[in-house]
Structures are given as structure tokens and as C-alpha cells.
GROMACS .gro file of C-alpha atoms in nm:
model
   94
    1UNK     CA    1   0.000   0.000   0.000
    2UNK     CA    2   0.156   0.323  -0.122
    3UNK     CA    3   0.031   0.528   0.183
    4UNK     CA    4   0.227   0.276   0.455
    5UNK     CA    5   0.560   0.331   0.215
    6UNK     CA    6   0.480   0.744   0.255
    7UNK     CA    7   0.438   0.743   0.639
    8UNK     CA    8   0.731   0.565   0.680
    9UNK     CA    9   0.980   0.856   0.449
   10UNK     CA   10   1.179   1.061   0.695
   11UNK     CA   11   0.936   1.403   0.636
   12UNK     CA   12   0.652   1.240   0.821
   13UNK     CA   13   0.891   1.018   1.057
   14UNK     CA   14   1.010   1.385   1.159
   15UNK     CA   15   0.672   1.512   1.140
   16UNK     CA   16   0.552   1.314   1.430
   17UNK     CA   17   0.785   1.470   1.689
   18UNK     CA   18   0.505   1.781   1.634
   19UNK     CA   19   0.236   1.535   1.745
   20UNK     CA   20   0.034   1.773   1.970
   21UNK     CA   21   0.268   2.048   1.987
   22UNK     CA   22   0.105   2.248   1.704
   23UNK     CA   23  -0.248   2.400   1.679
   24UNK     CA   24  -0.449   2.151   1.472
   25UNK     CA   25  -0.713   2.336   1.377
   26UNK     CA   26  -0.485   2.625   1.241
   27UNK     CA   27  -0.305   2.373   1.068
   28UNK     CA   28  -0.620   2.202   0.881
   29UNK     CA   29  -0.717   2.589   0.767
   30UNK     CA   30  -0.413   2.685   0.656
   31UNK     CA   31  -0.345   2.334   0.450
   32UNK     CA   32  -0.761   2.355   0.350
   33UNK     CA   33  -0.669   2.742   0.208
   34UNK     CA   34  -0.355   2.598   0.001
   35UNK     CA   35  -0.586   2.344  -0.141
   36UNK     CA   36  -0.823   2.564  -0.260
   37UNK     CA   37  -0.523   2.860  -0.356
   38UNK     CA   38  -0.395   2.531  -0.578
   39UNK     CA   39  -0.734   2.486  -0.739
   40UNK     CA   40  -0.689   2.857  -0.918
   41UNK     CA   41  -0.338   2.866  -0.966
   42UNK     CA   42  -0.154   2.553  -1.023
   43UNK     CA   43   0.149   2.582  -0.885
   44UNK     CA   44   0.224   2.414  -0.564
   45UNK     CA   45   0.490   2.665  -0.447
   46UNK     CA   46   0.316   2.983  -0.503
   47UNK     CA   47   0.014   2.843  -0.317
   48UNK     CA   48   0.225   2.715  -0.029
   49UNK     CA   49   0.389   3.149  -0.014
   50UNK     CA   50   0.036   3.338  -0.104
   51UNK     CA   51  -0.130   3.115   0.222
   52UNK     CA   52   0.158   3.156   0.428
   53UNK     CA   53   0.228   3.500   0.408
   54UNK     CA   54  -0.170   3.528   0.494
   55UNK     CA   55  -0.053   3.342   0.856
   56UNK     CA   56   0.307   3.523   0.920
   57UNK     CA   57   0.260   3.513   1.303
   58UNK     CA   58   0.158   3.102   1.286
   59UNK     CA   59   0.433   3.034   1.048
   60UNK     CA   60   0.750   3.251   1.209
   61UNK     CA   61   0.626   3.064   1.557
   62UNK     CA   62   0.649   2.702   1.353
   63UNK     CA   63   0.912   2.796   1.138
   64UNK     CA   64   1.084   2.397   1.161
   65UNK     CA   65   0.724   2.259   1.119
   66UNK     CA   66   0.606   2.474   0.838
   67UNK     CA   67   0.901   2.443   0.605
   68UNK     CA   68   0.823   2.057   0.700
   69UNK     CA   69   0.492   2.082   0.597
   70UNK     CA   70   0.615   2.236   0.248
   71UNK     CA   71   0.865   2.058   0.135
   72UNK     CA   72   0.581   1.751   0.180
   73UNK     CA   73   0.336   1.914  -0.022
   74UNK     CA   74   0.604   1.992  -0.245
   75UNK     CA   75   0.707   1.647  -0.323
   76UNK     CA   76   0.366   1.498  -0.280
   77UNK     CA   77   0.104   1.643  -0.417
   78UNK     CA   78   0.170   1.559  -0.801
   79UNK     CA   79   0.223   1.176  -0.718
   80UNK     CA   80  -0.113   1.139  -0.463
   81UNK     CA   81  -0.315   1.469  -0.497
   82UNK     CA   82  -0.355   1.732  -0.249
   83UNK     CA   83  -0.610   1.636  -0.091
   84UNK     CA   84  -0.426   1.239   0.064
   85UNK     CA   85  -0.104   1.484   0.120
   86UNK     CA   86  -0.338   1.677   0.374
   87UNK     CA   87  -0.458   1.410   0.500
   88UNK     CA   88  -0.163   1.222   0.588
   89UNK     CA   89  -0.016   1.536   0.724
   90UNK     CA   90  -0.357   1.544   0.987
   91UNK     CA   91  -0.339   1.157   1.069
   92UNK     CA   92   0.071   1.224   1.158
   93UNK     CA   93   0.006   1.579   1.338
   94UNK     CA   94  -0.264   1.462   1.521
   0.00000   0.00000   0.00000
């Protein structure tokens, strides 16, 4: 099963040490908003810096976790779709 082999790269590995230390519900908006940014523009990275930049205070105080949380959707998101990357980044955060 392809989403065992994912959960077991280093990003989410790493990715569980923020198991409860982040706010989840901030986290779910913020990956929600990329989805839909991603919808209109196409282009993973630009998503990932418009929704950010929208959450400066959330992102500066996660800095480690955020970048985390990018370079997954980064190299994710074309092979499984947005929408699995999200969710494996809730079942791992939360």
C-alpha cells in the first residue's frame, strides 16, 4: 500500500515529533486554504507562499514545522493529490 511506504519517508517520521505540539485546527485551515489557492493557480509553491504570508505570526512561531509541511506538499502532491497529502499530514500531526 503506497500510503504505509509514505508514512514511513523521513518528512513524516520527523513530522511526528510535532504530534500535539502544534495548533491543529490552524493547521487544517491553513493546509484547506492551500488546497483551494492550488485549485486557481496551479502551482504548488506559489500556493504554499500566497497562504503563508496570509498566517506570518503562525508560520514565524512554527518555522521547523512549516518548512516541514512544504517541502511535503512539495514532493507529494503531483504523485497522490492534495487532498491524501493533507490528509496524511492530519493523521501524523494529530
Amino acid at each position: 500500500m503506497m500510503a504505509m511506504s509514505i508514512l514511513e519517508d523521513p518528512e513524516f517520521v520527523k513530522l511526528r515529533q510535532f504530534k500535539g505540539k502544534v495548533n491543529f485546527n490552524l493547521v487544517m485551515q491553513i493546509l484547506d486554504e492551500i488546497e483551494l489557492d492550488l485549485r486557481g493557480s496551479d502551482n504548488i509553491k506559489t500556493s504554499i507562499i500566497y497562504v503563508y504570508s496570509s498566517h506570518l505570526d503562525e508560520i514565524r512561531k512554527n518555522k521547523e514545522f512549516y518548512d516541514m509541511i512544504a517541502e511535503i506538499l512539495q514532493r507529494y502532491y503531483k504523485k497522490i493529490g492534495i487532498e491524501n497529502v493533507n490528509q496524511l499530514i492530519l493523521t501524523t500531526i494529530k
